[in-house]
Tab-separated table of C-alpha atoms in Angstrom:
chain	number	residue	atom	x	y	z
A	1	MET	CA	-9.130	34.375	2.483
A	2	ALA	CA	-12.090	35.441	4.025
A	3	TYR	CA	-15.282	32.992	4.222
A	4	VAL	CA	-18.887	33.979	5.793
A	5	ALA	CA	-19.853	31.840	7.685
A	6	VAL	CA	-22.761	30.265	6.919
A	7	LYS	CA	-25.479	30.559	8.977
A	8	GLY	CA	-29.242	29.672	9.054
A	9	GLY	CA	-28.228	27.241	6.169
A	10	GLU	CA	-28.338	24.703	9.183
A	11	ARG	CA	-32.234	22.241	8.281
A	12	ALA	CA	-31.325	22.665	4.473
A	13	ILE	CA	-27.662	20.439	5.174
A	14	GLU	CA	-29.513	17.979	7.439
A	15	ALA	CA	-31.775	17.340	4.505
A	16	ALA	CA	-28.870	17.175	2.468
A	17	HIS	CA	-27.740	15.669	4.128
A	18	ALA	CA	-30.682	12.463	4.730
A	19	TRP	CA	-31.501	12.093	0.330
A	20	LEU	CA	-27.376	11.569	1.019
A	21	ALA	CA	-28.113	8.342	2.335
A	22	GLU	CA	-30.970	7.985	0.591
A	23	GLU	CA	-29.303	8.556	-2.778
A	24	ARG	CA	-25.924	6.119	-0.813
A	25	ARG	CA	-28.404	3.647	0.365
A	26	GLY	CA	-30.830	3.724	-3.626
A	27	ASP	CA	-33.573	1.490	-4.144
A	28	PRO	CA	-34.428	-0.140	-0.887
A	29	ALA	CA	-35.869	-3.202	-3.057
A	30	LEU	CA	-32.582	-3.739	-3.440
A	31	PRO	CA	-30.418	-6.873	-1.499
A	32	GLU	CA	-27.633	-3.629	0.444
A	33	LEU	CA	-23.898	-3.636	-0.296
A	34	SER	CA	-21.598	-4.813	2.581
A	35	LEU	CA	-18.019	-4.576	2.755
A	36	ASP	CA	-17.685	-7.923	2.470
A	37	GLN	CA	-18.777	-7.469	-0.784
A	38	ILE	CA	-17.544	-5.375	-1.668
A	39	GLU	CA	-13.363	-5.882	-0.977
A	40	ALA	CA	-13.856	-9.040	-2.367
A	41	GLN	CA	-16.039	-8.005	-5.338
A	42	LEU	CA	-14.720	-4.384	-6.038
A	43	GLY	CA	-10.563	-5.666	-5.138
A	44	LEU	CA	-8.500	-2.673	-7.004
A	45	ALA	CA	-11.171	0.116	-6.279
A	46	VAL	CA	-10.284	-0.560	-2.450
A	47	ASP	CA	-7.161	-0.842	-3.364
A	48	ARG	CA	-6.603	2.652	-5.047
A	49	VAL	CA	-8.380	4.202	-1.980
A	50	MET	CA	-5.756	2.628	0.209
A	51	ALA	CA	-3.071	3.200	-1.980
A	52	GLU	CA	-4.302	6.793	-2.229
A	53	GLY	CA	-5.745	7.020	0.927
A	54	ALA	CA	-1.890	5.994	2.622
A	55	CYS	CA	-3.591	4.133	5.027
A	56	HIS	CA	-3.584	-0.118	4.125
A	57	ASP	CA	-6.511	-0.971	5.681
A	58	ARG	CA	-9.102	-3.146	3.167
A	59	GLY	CA	-11.924	-3.401	5.575
A	60	LEU	CA	-12.258	0.554	5.811
A	61	ALA	CA	-10.934	1.199	2.419
A	62	ALA	CA	-14.993	-0.789	1.377
A	63	LEU	CA	-16.550	1.370	4.608
A	64	ALA	CA	-15.010	4.257	3.021
A	65	ILE	CA	-15.822	3.148	-0.686
A	66	LYS	CA	-19.181	2.254	0.542
A	67	GLN	CA	-19.576	5.711	2.813
A	68	ALA	CA	-18.672	7.733	-0.698
A	69	ARG	CA	-21.096	6.168	-2.924
A	70	GLY	CA	-18.005	4.340	-5.024
A	71	ASP	CA	-16.390	7.672	-5.417
A	72	LEU	CA	-12.868	7.241	-4.633
A	73	ILE	CA	-11.322	10.099	-4.134
A	74	GLU	CA	-13.694	11.022	-1.154
A	75	ALA	CA	-13.184	7.526	-0.351
A	76	ALA	CA	-8.941	8.316	-0.061
A	77	PHE	CA	-10.263	11.872	2.058
A	78	LEU	CA	-12.179	9.746	4.559
A	79	LEU	CA	-9.358	7.186	4.958
A	80	ARG	CA	-7.430	10.486	5.356
A	81	ALA	CA	-9.058	12.280	8.120
A	82	TYR	CA	-9.484	8.628	9.838
A	83	ARG	CA	-5.726	7.729	10.147
A	84	THR	CA	-5.961	11.147	12.052
A	85	THR	CA	-7.105	9.812	14.854
A	86	LEU	CA	-5.224	6.649	15.633
A	87	PRO	CA	-1.722	6.638	17.917
A	88	ARG	CA	1.521	6.030	15.085
A	89	PHE	CA	3.234	2.998	17.220
A	90	GLY	CA	6.760	3.107	14.803
A	91	ALA	CA	8.236	2.446	11.552
A	92	SER	CA	8.214	-0.998	9.752
A	93	LEU	CA	11.201	-2.128	8.451
A	94	PRO	CA	11.813	-1.621	4.558
A	95	LEU	CA	9.629	-4.251	2.448
A	96	GLU	CA	12.116	-6.537	1.335
A	97	THR	CA	9.816	-6.986	-2.320
A	98	ASP	CA	12.056	-9.711	-3.647
A	99	ALA	CA	10.755	-11.953	-1.121
A	100	MET	CA	7.651	-11.743	-2.323
A	101	ARG	CA	5.172	-15.035	-2.556
A	102	ILE	CA	4.678	-13.932	-6.968
A	103	ARG	CA	1.145	-14.412	-8.062
A	104	ARG	CA	2.956	-11.952	-10.976
A	105	ARG	CA	5.378	-11.857	-12.251
A	106	ILE	CA	6.551	-10.552	-16.601
A	107	SER	CA	9.704	-9.023	-18.141
A	108	ALA	CA	9.389	-6.813	-20.956
A	109	THR	CA	13.072	-6.842	-21.189
A	110	TYR	CA	13.851	-11.252	-21.159
A	111	LYS	CA	11.856	-13.268	-22.621
A	112	GLU	CA	13.437	-16.206	-20.390
A	113	LEU	CA	14.062	-15.107	-18.117
A	114	PRO	CA	14.987	-17.177	-13.705
A	115	GLY	CA	11.838	-17.215	-12.580
A	116	GLY	CA	10.097	-17.697	-15.294
A	117	GLN	CA	7.443	-14.636	-17.035
A	118	VAL	CA	4.561	-15.476	-14.601
A	119	LEU	CA	0.740	-13.769	-15.881
A	120	GLY	CA	-0.771	-14.157	-12.457
A	121	PRO	CA	-4.696	-12.924	-12.782
A	122	THR	CA	-4.434	-9.978	-15.131
A	123	PHE	CA	-6.893	-8.225	-17.846
A	124	ASP	CA	-4.167	-8.288	-20.013
A	125	TYR	CA	-4.880	-10.854	-22.830
A	126	THR	CA	-8.380	-9.992	-21.886
A	127	HIS	CA	-10.722	-9.139	-25.026
A	128	ARG	CA	-11.961	-5.977	-23.467
A	129	LEU	CA	-15.449	-7.182	-24.386
A	130	LEU	CA	-18.391	-6.788	-22.053
A	131	ASP	CA	-19.077	-10.226	-20.476
A	132	PHE	CA	-22.853	-10.069	-20.646
A	133	ALA	CA	-23.101	-13.571	-18.596
A	134	LEU	CA	-21.935	-11.658	-15.756
A	135	ALA	CA	-24.632	-8.937	-15.829
A	136	ALA	CA	-27.130	-12.545	-15.868
A	137	GLU	CA	-25.244	-12.862	-12.407
A	138	GLY	CA	-22.781	-15.151	-13.918
A	139	GLY	CA	-22.706	-17.422	-10.501
A	140	THR	CA	-19.234	-19.083	-9.485
A	141	PRO	CA	-16.836	-19.226	-11.855
A	142	PRO	CA	-14.716	-23.040	-12.359
A	143	PRO	CA	-11.401	-22.745	-9.752
A	144	ALA	CA	-8.457	-21.598	-11.728
A	145	PRO	CA	-6.535	-24.419	-12.604
A	146	GLU	CA	-2.985	-25.078	-11.086
A	147	ALA	CA	0.439	-26.428	-11.755
A	148	GLU	CA	3.086	-28.080	-10.483
A	149	ALA	CA	5.401	-25.194	-8.221
A	150	ALA	CA	8.817	-25.555	-8.397
A	151	PRO	CA	10.770	-23.733	-5.565
A	152	ALA	CA	10.950	-21.231	-7.879
A	153	VAL	CA	13.685	-18.067	-7.091
A	154	MET	CA	13.362	-14.553	-8.394
A	155	PRO	CA	15.993	-12.889	-8.935
A	156	ARG	CA	15.087	-8.815	-9.746
A	157	VAL	CA	15.643	-8.404	-13.489
A	158	THR	CA	17.798	-4.671	-12.392
A	159	GLY	CA	20.063	-7.444	-10.407
A	160	LEU	CA	21.103	-9.028	-13.417
A	161	LEU	CA	21.816	-5.772	-14.863
A	162	ALA	CA	23.801	-4.891	-11.904
A	163	GLN	CA	25.686	-8.164	-12.569
A	164	GLU	CA	26.462	-7.678	-16.185
A	165	GLY	CA	27.760	-3.382	-14.128
A	166	LEU	CA	24.931	-2.221	-16.632
A	167	MET	CA	22.145	-0.813	-14.165
A	168	ALA	CA	23.229	2.306	-11.637
A	169	PRO	CA	23.355	1.047	-7.672
A	170	GLU	CA	20.584	2.279	-5.880
A	171	ALA	CA	22.032	5.083	-2.103
A	172	SER	CA	22.903	2.076	-0.097
A	173	SER	CA	21.611	4.174	2.886
A	174	GLU	CA	19.691	3.304	5.653
A	175	ALA	CA	19.126	7.030	6.844
A	176	GLU	CA	15.819	7.405	8.171
A	177	PRO	CA	13.609	9.454	5.340
A	178	CYS	CA	11.752	12.912	5.689
A	179	ASP	CA	8.122	11.750	6.374
A	180	LEU	CA	5.352	14.195	4.325
A	181	THR	CA	2.067	13.113	6.969
A	182	ARG	CA	4.646	15.139	9.658
A	183	GLU	CA	7.169	17.516	8.059
A	184	PRO	CA	5.573	19.949	5.191
A	185	LEU	CA	7.145	19.152	1.330
A	186	ALA	CA	10.244	21.682	1.108
A	187	PHE	CA	11.905	21.623	-1.918
A	188	PRO	CA	14.409	20.865	-3.249
A	189	ALA	CA	13.003	17.438	-2.473
A	190	GLU	CA	15.143	13.945	-1.771
A	191	ARG	CA	14.152	10.661	-3.764
A	192	PRO	CA	12.721	9.351	-0.412
A	193	LEU	CA	10.371	11.907	-0.397
A	194	ARG	CA	9.029	11.607	-3.565
A	195	LEU	CA	8.787	8.780	-4.015
A	196	GLN	CA	6.262	8.736	-0.447
A	197	ALA	CA	4.627	11.419	-2.074
A	198	LEU	CA	4.013	9.743	-5.559
A	199	ALA	CA	2.484	7.129	-3.853
A	200	ARG	CA	-0.111	8.038	-2.651
A	201	GLY	CA	-0.131	10.504	-5.281
A	202	ASP	CA	-3.744	10.087	-7.900
A	203	GLU	CA	-3.227	7.327	-10.078
A	204	GLY	CA	-4.859	9.097	-12.704
A	205	PHE	CA	-2.434	12.436	-12.443
A	206	LEU	CA	1.385	10.383	-12.528
A	207	LEU	CA	-1.038	8.324	-15.696
A	208	SER	CA	-0.956	11.815	-17.926
A	209	LEU	CA	2.585	12.406	-16.584
A	210	GLY	CA	4.352	9.348	-17.392
A	211	TYR	CA	2.689	9.099	-20.747
A	212	SER	CA	3.438	12.741	-21.659
A	213	THR	CA	7.197	11.570	-20.356
A	214	GLN	CA	6.470	9.008	-23.611
A	215	ARG	CA	5.509	11.215	-25.843
A	216	GLY	CA	8.080	13.232	-25.599
A	217	TYR	CA	7.853	15.735	-22.586
A	218	GLY	CA	11.247	14.417	-21.077
A	219	ASN	CA	13.598	12.298	-22.324
A	220	ALA	CA	12.479	8.965	-21.489
A	221	HIS	CA	13.313	5.343	-23.462
A	222	PRO	CA	11.732	3.183	-20.775
A	223	PHE	CA	11.437	-0.638	-20.103
A	224	VAL	CA	9.337	-2.392	-17.804
A	225	GLY	CA	12.332	-4.411	-16.859
A	226	GLU	CA	9.741	-6.435	-14.235
A	227	ILE	CA	6.877	-5.864	-12.583
A	228	ARG	CA	6.361	-7.744	-10.051
A	229	MET	CA	2.613	-8.718	-7.469
A	230	GLY	CA	2.317	-10.824	-4.896
A	231	ALA	CA	2.567	-10.868	-1.063
A	232	VAL	CA	5.180	-9.109	0.876
A	233	MET	CA	5.694	-9.960	4.581
A	234	VAL	CA	5.466	-5.758	6.992
A	235	GLU	CA	8.346	-7.109	9.990
A	236	PHE	CA	7.841	-4.645	12.796
A	237	GLU	CA	10.792	-3.684	15.851
A	238	PRO	CA	8.613	-3.138	19.125
A	239	PRO	CA	10.722	-1.399	21.854
A	240	GLU	CA	9.376	-3.382	24.300
A	241	LEU	CA	10.466	-7.012	22.553
A	242	GLY	CA	14.021	-6.275	20.994
A	243	PHE	CA	13.779	-8.782	17.883
A	244	ALA	CA	11.448	-7.134	14.851
A	245	ILE	CA	8.578	-9.428	14.049
A	246	GLU	CA	5.305	-10.563	11.679
A	247	LEU	CA	3.081	-7.045	11.896
A	248	GLY	CA	1.181	-9.704	8.340
A	249	GLU	CA	0.750	-9.881	5.028
A	250	ILE	CA	0.285	-6.951	2.938
A	251	THR	CA	-0.309	-7.230	-0.999
A	252	VAL	CA	2.066	-4.480	-2.925
A	253	THR	CA	2.738	-3.940	-6.721
A	254	GLU	CA	6.562	-3.222	-7.914
A	255	CYS	CA	8.068	-1.941	-10.838
A	256	GLN	CA	10.822	-1.362	-11.955
A	257	MET	CA	11.364	0.898	-15.252
A	258	VAL	CA	15.006	0.702	-17.067
A	259	ASN	CA	16.028	4.179	-18.872
A	260	GLN	CA	19.074	4.670	-21.066
A	261	PHE	CA	21.471	6.717	-19.825
A	262	ALA	CA	24.131	8.324	-21.398
A	263	GLY	CA	26.452	9.048	-19.233
A	264	THR	CA	29.293	11.511	-17.727
A	265	LYS	CA	32.437	12.836	-17.927
A	266	THR	CA	32.704	11.002	-14.387
A	267	GLU	CA	30.088	7.918	-15.631
A	268	PRO	CA	30.198	5.278	-18.585
A	269	PRO	CA	26.540	5.083	-20.367
A	270	GLN	CA	24.193	2.522	-18.323
A	271	PHE	CA	20.673	2.161	-17.304
A	272	THR	CA	19.132	3.824	-14.620
A	273	ARG	CA	15.694	3.058	-13.246
A	274	GLY	CA	12.590	4.208	-12.521
A	275	TYR	CA	10.650	2.910	-9.688
A	276	GLY	CA	7.419	2.140	-8.541
A	277	LEU	CA	5.818	0.641	-5.147
A	278	VAL	CA	2.051	0.919	-4.349
A	279	PHE	CA	-0.652	-0.405	-1.838
A	280	GLY	CA	-2.928	-3.825	-3.792
A	281	HIS	CA	-2.562	-4.703	-7.192
A	282	GLY	CA	-2.612	-0.814	-8.553
A	283	GLU	CA	-0.225	-1.997	-11.858
A	284	ARG	CA	-1.001	1.732	-14.038
A	285	LYS	CA	-0.361	3.559	-10.923
A	286	ALA	CA	3.295	1.696	-10.200
A	287	MET	CA	3.781	1.930	-13.779
A	288	ALA	CA	3.149	5.361	-14.485
A	289	MET	CA	4.898	6.372	-10.479
A	290	ALA	CA	7.970	4.208	-12.294
A	291	LEU	CA	8.151	7.028	-15.854
A	292	VAL	CA	7.855	9.886	-13.304
A	293	ASP	CA	10.322	8.777	-11.187
A	294	ARG	CA	12.774	8.420	-13.798
A	295	ALA	CA	11.272	11.512	-14.707
A	296	LEU	CA	12.180	13.547	-11.137
A	297	ARG	CA	16.054	12.126	-11.424
A	298	ALA	CA	17.248	14.443	-14.453
A	299	PRO	CA	19.312	17.551	-12.429
A	300	GLU	CA	21.162	14.513	-10.529
A	301	LEU	CA	21.749	12.722	-13.298
A	302	GLY	CA	22.751	15.893	-14.844
A	303	GLU	CA	19.266	15.830	-17.295
A	304	PRO	CA	17.927	19.226	-18.392
A	305	VAL	CA	14.644	19.914	-16.581
A	306	GLU	CA	12.386	21.072	-19.527
A	307	ALA	CA	9.930	19.172	-18.750
A	308	PRO	CA	6.682	19.095	-16.476
A	309	ALA	CA	7.165	15.600	-15.326
A	310	GLN	CA	10.340	16.261	-14.911
A	311	ASP	CA	9.675	19.262	-12.654
A	312	GLN	CA	9.716	18.650	-8.691
A	313	GLU	CA	7.722	21.123	-7.458
A	314	PHE	CA	4.423	21.248	-9.970
A	315	VAL	CA	4.595	17.798	-10.060
A	316	LEU	CA	5.267	17.219	-6.339
A	317	TYR	CA	2.303	20.374	-5.022
A	318	HIS	CA	-0.345	18.554	-7.381
A	319	CYS	CA	0.336	15.110	-7.307
A	320	ASP	CA	-2.259	14.590	-4.145
A	321	ASN	CA	-6.071	14.467	-4.973
A	322	VAL	CA	-7.336	14.924	-1.489
A	323	GLU	CA	-5.379	18.329	-1.490
A	324	ALA	CA	-6.444	18.944	-4.962
A	325	THR	CA	-9.746	18.883	-4.567
A	326	GLY	CA	-9.643	20.495	-0.632
A	327	PHE	CA	-8.756	23.347	-3.119
A	328	VAL	CA	-11.042	23.086	-6.015
A	329	GLU	CA	-14.189	21.800	-4.136
A	330	HIS	CA	-13.600	24.927	-1.787
A	331	LEU	CA	-14.599	26.886	-4.499
A	332	LYS	CA	-17.874	26.389	-3.746
A	333	LEU	CA	-18.126	27.713	-0.113
A	334	PRO	CA	-19.250	31.120	0.204
A	335	HIS	CA	-17.421	33.654	-1.215
A	336	TYR	CA	-19.674	36.892	-1.382
A	337	VAL	CA	-17.849	39.379	-0.032
A	338	ASP	CA	-14.568	38.557	-2.521
A	339	PHE	CA	-17.461	38.875	-5.123
A	340	GLN	CA	-18.631	41.573	-3.240
A	341	SER	CA	-15.859	43.114	-3.462
A	342	GLU	CA	-14.705	42.601	-7.170
A	343	LEU	CA	-18.199	43.771	-8.447
A	344	GLU	CA	-17.757	46.652	-6.810
A	345	LYS	CA	-14.492	47.000	-8.572
A	346	ILE	CA	-15.952	46.125	-11.853
A	347	ARG	CA	-18.541	48.796	-11.599
A	348	LEU	CA	-16.315	51.813	-11.776
A	349	LEU	CA	-13.663	50.441	-14.596
A	350	ARG	CA	-17.279	50.325	-16.490
A	351	ARG	CA	-17.627	53.871	-14.856
A	352	GLU	CA	-14.340	55.270	-15.603
A	353	ALA	CA	-13.884	53.333	-19.489
A	354	SER	CA	-17.255	55.844	-19.850
A	355	GLY	CA	-15.868	58.648	-18.851
A	356	GLU	CA	-19.394	59.024	-16.427
B	1	MET	CA	14.940	-14.958	45.029
B	2	VAL	CA	12.758	-16.967	42.954
B	3	PRO	CA	14.945	-19.397	40.951
B	4	GLU	CA	14.898	-18.262	36.906
B	5	PRO	CA	12.672	-21.015	35.132
B	6	ALA	CA	15.009	-23.222	33.082
B	7	LEU	CA	14.352	-21.410	30.042
B	8	PRO	CA	15.558	-21.968	26.459
B	9	ASP	CA	18.485	-20.731	24.911
B	10	PRO	CA	16.944	-17.129	24.626
B	11	PRO	CA	17.942	-17.097	20.937
B	12	LEU	CA	15.839	-20.092	20.622
B	13	LEU	CA	13.420	-18.720	22.339
B	14	GLN	CA	13.188	-16.047	20.330
B	15	ALA	CA	12.928	-17.717	16.751
B	16	MET	CA	9.555	-19.776	18.391
B	17	ARG	CA	8.226	-17.047	19.919
B	18	ARG	CA	9.214	-14.828	15.889
B	19	ARG	CA	7.561	-17.967	14.820
B	20	TRP	CA	4.069	-18.035	16.623
B	21	MET	CA	3.679	-14.300	17.084
B	22	GLY	CA	3.734	-13.863	12.990
B	23	LEU	CA	1.228	-17.409	12.420
B	24	LEU	CA	-1.247	-15.376	15.138
B	25	ALA	CA	-0.853	-11.631	13.936
B	26	ARG	CA	-1.672	-14.149	10.419
B	27	ALA	CA	-4.804	-15.920	11.837
B	28	ASP	CA	-8.372	-13.832	12.545
B	29	ALA	CA	-9.325	-14.501	15.861
B	30	ALA	CA	-12.668	-16.568	14.832
B	31	THR	CA	-9.637	-18.972	13.779
B	32	ILE	CA	-7.957	-18.714	17.188
B	33	ALA	CA	-11.169	-19.113	19.094
B	34	ALA	CA	-11.784	-22.689	17.213
B	35	ARG	CA	-8.558	-23.767	17.252
B	36	LEU	CA	-8.323	-22.479	21.263
B	37	ALA	CA	-11.091	-24.269	21.533
B	38	GLU	CA	-9.080	-27.704	20.521
B	39	ALA	CA	-6.769	-26.955	23.215
B	40	PRO	CA	-5.931	-26.631	27.358
B	41	ALA	CA	-7.656	-23.761	28.844
B	42	LEU	CA	-5.789	-20.051	28.410
B	43	PRO	CA	-4.830	-18.603	32.198
B	44	PRO	CA	-5.785	-16.238	33.587
B	45	HIS	CA	-4.188	-12.965	32.689
B	46	ILE	CA	-4.195	-8.768	33.063
B	47	ARG	CA	-4.326	-6.428	30.533
B	48	LEU	CA	-0.994	-3.817	30.798
B	49	ARG	CA	-1.985	-2.366	27.621
B	50	GLY	CA	-4.861	-2.232	25.811
B	51	PRO	CA	-6.025	-4.114	22.547
B	52	GLU	CA	-5.727	-0.890	21.418
B	53	THR	CA	-4.773	0.186	17.767
B	54	GLY	CA	-2.383	2.434	15.460
B	55	LEU	CA	-1.045	2.947	12.870
B	56	VAL	CA	2.960	2.103	11.321
B	57	MET	CA	4.367	3.539	9.318
B	58	THR	CA	5.037	0.952	6.232
B	59	ARG	CA	8.146	1.400	4.354
B	60	GLY	CA	9.442	0.412	1.069
B	61	ARG	CA	13.348	0.559	-0.886
B	62	GLN	CA	14.340	3.169	-3.595
B	63	GLY	CA	14.587	0.656	-6.590
B	64	GLY	CA	13.667	-1.936	-4.215
B	65	ASP	CA	17.171	-2.302	-2.904
B	66	GLY	CA	18.558	0.856	-1.908
B	67	ALA	CA	17.662	3.509	0.863
B	68	PRO	CA	14.174	3.346	3.217
B	69	PHE	CA	10.890	5.285	2.225
B	70	ASN	CA	7.835	5.658	3.503
B	71	LEU	CA	5.294	3.934	1.059
B	72	GLY	CA	1.481	4.157	3.850
B	73	GLU	CA	0.423	3.487	6.474
B	74	MET	CA	-1.287	1.021	7.811
B	75	THR	CA	-3.846	-0.093	10.811
B	76	VAL	CA	-2.332	-2.392	13.613
B	77	THR	CA	-3.766	-3.912	16.756
B	78	ARG	CA	-1.753	-4.126	19.604
B	79	CYS	CA	-1.540	-6.188	23.421
B	80	SER	CA	0.461	-6.565	26.150
B	81	VAL	CA	-0.628	-9.053	29.448
B	82	ARG	CA	0.952	-10.323	31.897
B	83	LEU	CA	0.183	-14.131	33.716
B	84	GLU	CA	0.006	-14.897	37.506
B	85	ASP	CA	2.898	-15.397	37.101
B	86	GLY	CA	3.962	-12.733	35.878
B	87	THR	CA	4.715	-14.104	32.782
B	88	VAL	CA	4.304	-10.745	29.913
B	89	GLY	CA	3.103	-11.600	26.532
B	90	HIS	CA	2.891	-8.825	23.823
B	91	ALA	CA	1.047	-8.937	20.655
B	92	TYR	CA	0.692	-6.467	16.937
B	93	VAL	CA	-1.413	-7.309	14.823
B	94	ALA	CA	-2.108	-5.832	11.327
B	95	GLY	CA	-5.940	-4.555	11.140
B	96	ARG	CA	-8.761	-3.794	13.667
B	97	ASP	CA	-8.874	-6.465	15.503
B	98	ALA	CA	-8.802	-6.483	19.828
B	99	ARG	CA	-10.353	-10.003	20.372
B	100	GLN	CA	-7.352	-11.003	17.789
B	101	ALA	CA	-4.215	-9.138	19.318
B	102	GLU	CA	-5.486	-9.862	22.789
B	103	LEU	CA	-5.166	-13.500	22.158
B	104	ALA	CA	-2.597	-13.508	20.668
B	105	ALA	CA	-0.886	-11.728	23.136
B	106	VAL	CA	-2.202	-14.049	25.094
B	107	LEU	CA	-1.265	-16.481	23.786
B	108	ASP	CA	2.615	-15.226	23.583
B	109	ALA	CA	2.556	-15.241	27.347
B	110	ALA	CA	1.396	-19.230	27.934
B	111	LEU	CA	3.399	-20.503	25.075
B	112	GLN	CA	7.250	-18.755	26.782
B	113	ASP	CA	5.795	-21.343	29.829
B	114	PRO	CA	7.587	-24.631	28.521
B	115	ASP	CA	5.577	-26.602	30.651
B	116	ARG	CA	2.566	-25.216	28.957
B	117	ARG	CA	4.151	-25.609	25.518
B	118	PRO	CA	3.461	-28.453	23.905
B	119	ALA	CA	-0.202	-28.562	23.709
B	120	LEU	CA	-0.469	-25.419	23.001
B	121	LEU	CA	1.386	-25.736	20.101
B	122	ALA	CA	0.206	-28.774	19.204
B	123	ALA	CA	-3.656	-27.518	19.303
B	124	VAL	CA	-3.322	-24.015	18.565
B	125	ILE	CA	-0.238	-22.600	16.781
B	126	GLU	CA	1.092	-26.216	14.015
B	127	PRO	CA	-2.415	-25.869	12.726
B	128	LEU	CA	-2.125	-22.375	12.056
B	129	ALA	CA	0.518	-23.511	9.751
B	130	ALA	CA	-0.683	-25.747	8.086
B	131	ALA	CA	-3.821	-24.347	7.214
B	132	GLU	CA	-1.147	-21.202	6.325
B	133	ALA	CA	1.056	-23.703	4.152
B	134	ALA	CA	-1.950	-24.975	2.158
B	135	ARG	CA	-3.010	-21.452	1.676
B	136	THR	CA	0.738	-20.440	0.153
B	137	ALA	CA	1.011	-24.116	-1.392
B	138	ARG	CA	-2.234	-23.239	-3.073
B	139	GLU	CA	-1.785	-19.756	-4.223
B	140	ALA	CA	1.518	-21.192	-5.541
B	141	ALA	CA	0.151	-23.668	-8.262
B	142	LYS	CA	-2.518	-21.178	-9.276
B	143	ALA	CA	0.672	-19.043	-10.328
B	144	ALA	CA	2.467	-22.030	-11.860
B	145	ALA	CA	-0.700	-22.254	-13.985
B	146	THR	CA	0.279	-18.842	-15.225
B	147	ARG	CA	3.530	-19.673	-15.969
B	148	VAL	CA	4.257	-19.406	-19.672
B	149	GLU	CA	6.427	-22.293	-20.947
B	150	PHE	CA	8.078	-20.895	-24.034
B	151	PHE	CA	9.044	-23.391	-26.520
B	152	THR	CA	11.181	-22.769	-29.373
B	153	MET	CA	10.257	-24.376	-32.722
B	154	ALA	CA	12.608	-27.091	-34.146
B	155	THR	CA	15.306	-26.068	-36.571
B	156	MET	CA	12.834	-24.955	-39.218
B	157	ARG	CA	14.393	-26.654	-43.334
């Protein structure tokens, strides 16, 4: 592709950026947003930018949101660009989500399960009525109620099913997973690579694909086995120490989607899993990811690949919003020479058609 | 030949280091500095590496308990220091706080010295542990308040 270099536009670009800075700040008579405010009060936006930017750092995500004027895809792009400036120290040990400090844990398959249903800070059951008290700067709400916390054991729902032999076990390989940030996508993509792509994929795109599987595009009969959200420890083994240490805690959301599986000649009918895991509190994303993960497992489970959500090239090549926005928005760049040739071709065709 | 200082059993020292390094990684620089104000002065140190910020790729497991996959990166700051007696301290802490990483590395070195350890544990590490326990207990209590208590109706006649 040929792009004509833009010359002579420097002054215009400078002025455009100055105006952008002014628009970003808005009315100077109003107090400026601080990063702490964004982090604390727009926390779910911060979580989404970390997930789609594939980089966990609340402060950087808040800065990106401020710089992008609240455009979350632009913010994810800024975070992705920043991470390329940093060295990689290594990879963590796999997060042990069964040891999560639970803030929310629900199951749609078992009403009474060990550890119970813990609603946590959720929008569920709110009436979705605009709260004008917030418009009037509602002040500080009273502290949330507390109750005696039994040392709760929170076994996985998938584990409960596995005990009965009703849940297909996961591959227990400890193989080094492929890394999208190091090697380009290649097909067929193994499940670890697919999960990495989905974890950083666009929430809206995955939500729509997940929805399509429910509406009949793909043979899905899912149940939310479990959603859990809370803090997990990140452990890392520095080579100079020779033992694993804790780097800190991060919040993640995990979704285990339980799906029917009719069985094959060699495998009995049982349940299979779709899995979602995302940085921060991102329940919709984790659920959508789990639906799409399960849909993408069609070939390995001997199911026909007929629907868009089951087509790994379609899903994995298009779920990344930073790549998608780059290619769509590049259409704004000058294509003067390309278009000149198109113009001449159309004029020629018209002359030929009219017999001149 | 300098005789080896009497160290605790290496697995025990390793377990202790794991604990204090974890607690220091979860505390911010201001909190650590405030605790240090109550402690004997830290020994002088030289920087061997950093503090420098980089990335660690966090991993999950497919299905929660299967093969690992790359979830996404996180920012991590590391620092290594040496005390005058040659003891080396390390820190790897989530985030970009260079001061936290350096304080944590110096403390890791100083805490390895059995003579310095009791005072530093008492002034810095145990208060951090207590504050963390209080924080997590509070959060667990809030979560417990949102636990659904199903009750079954007594037999309807």
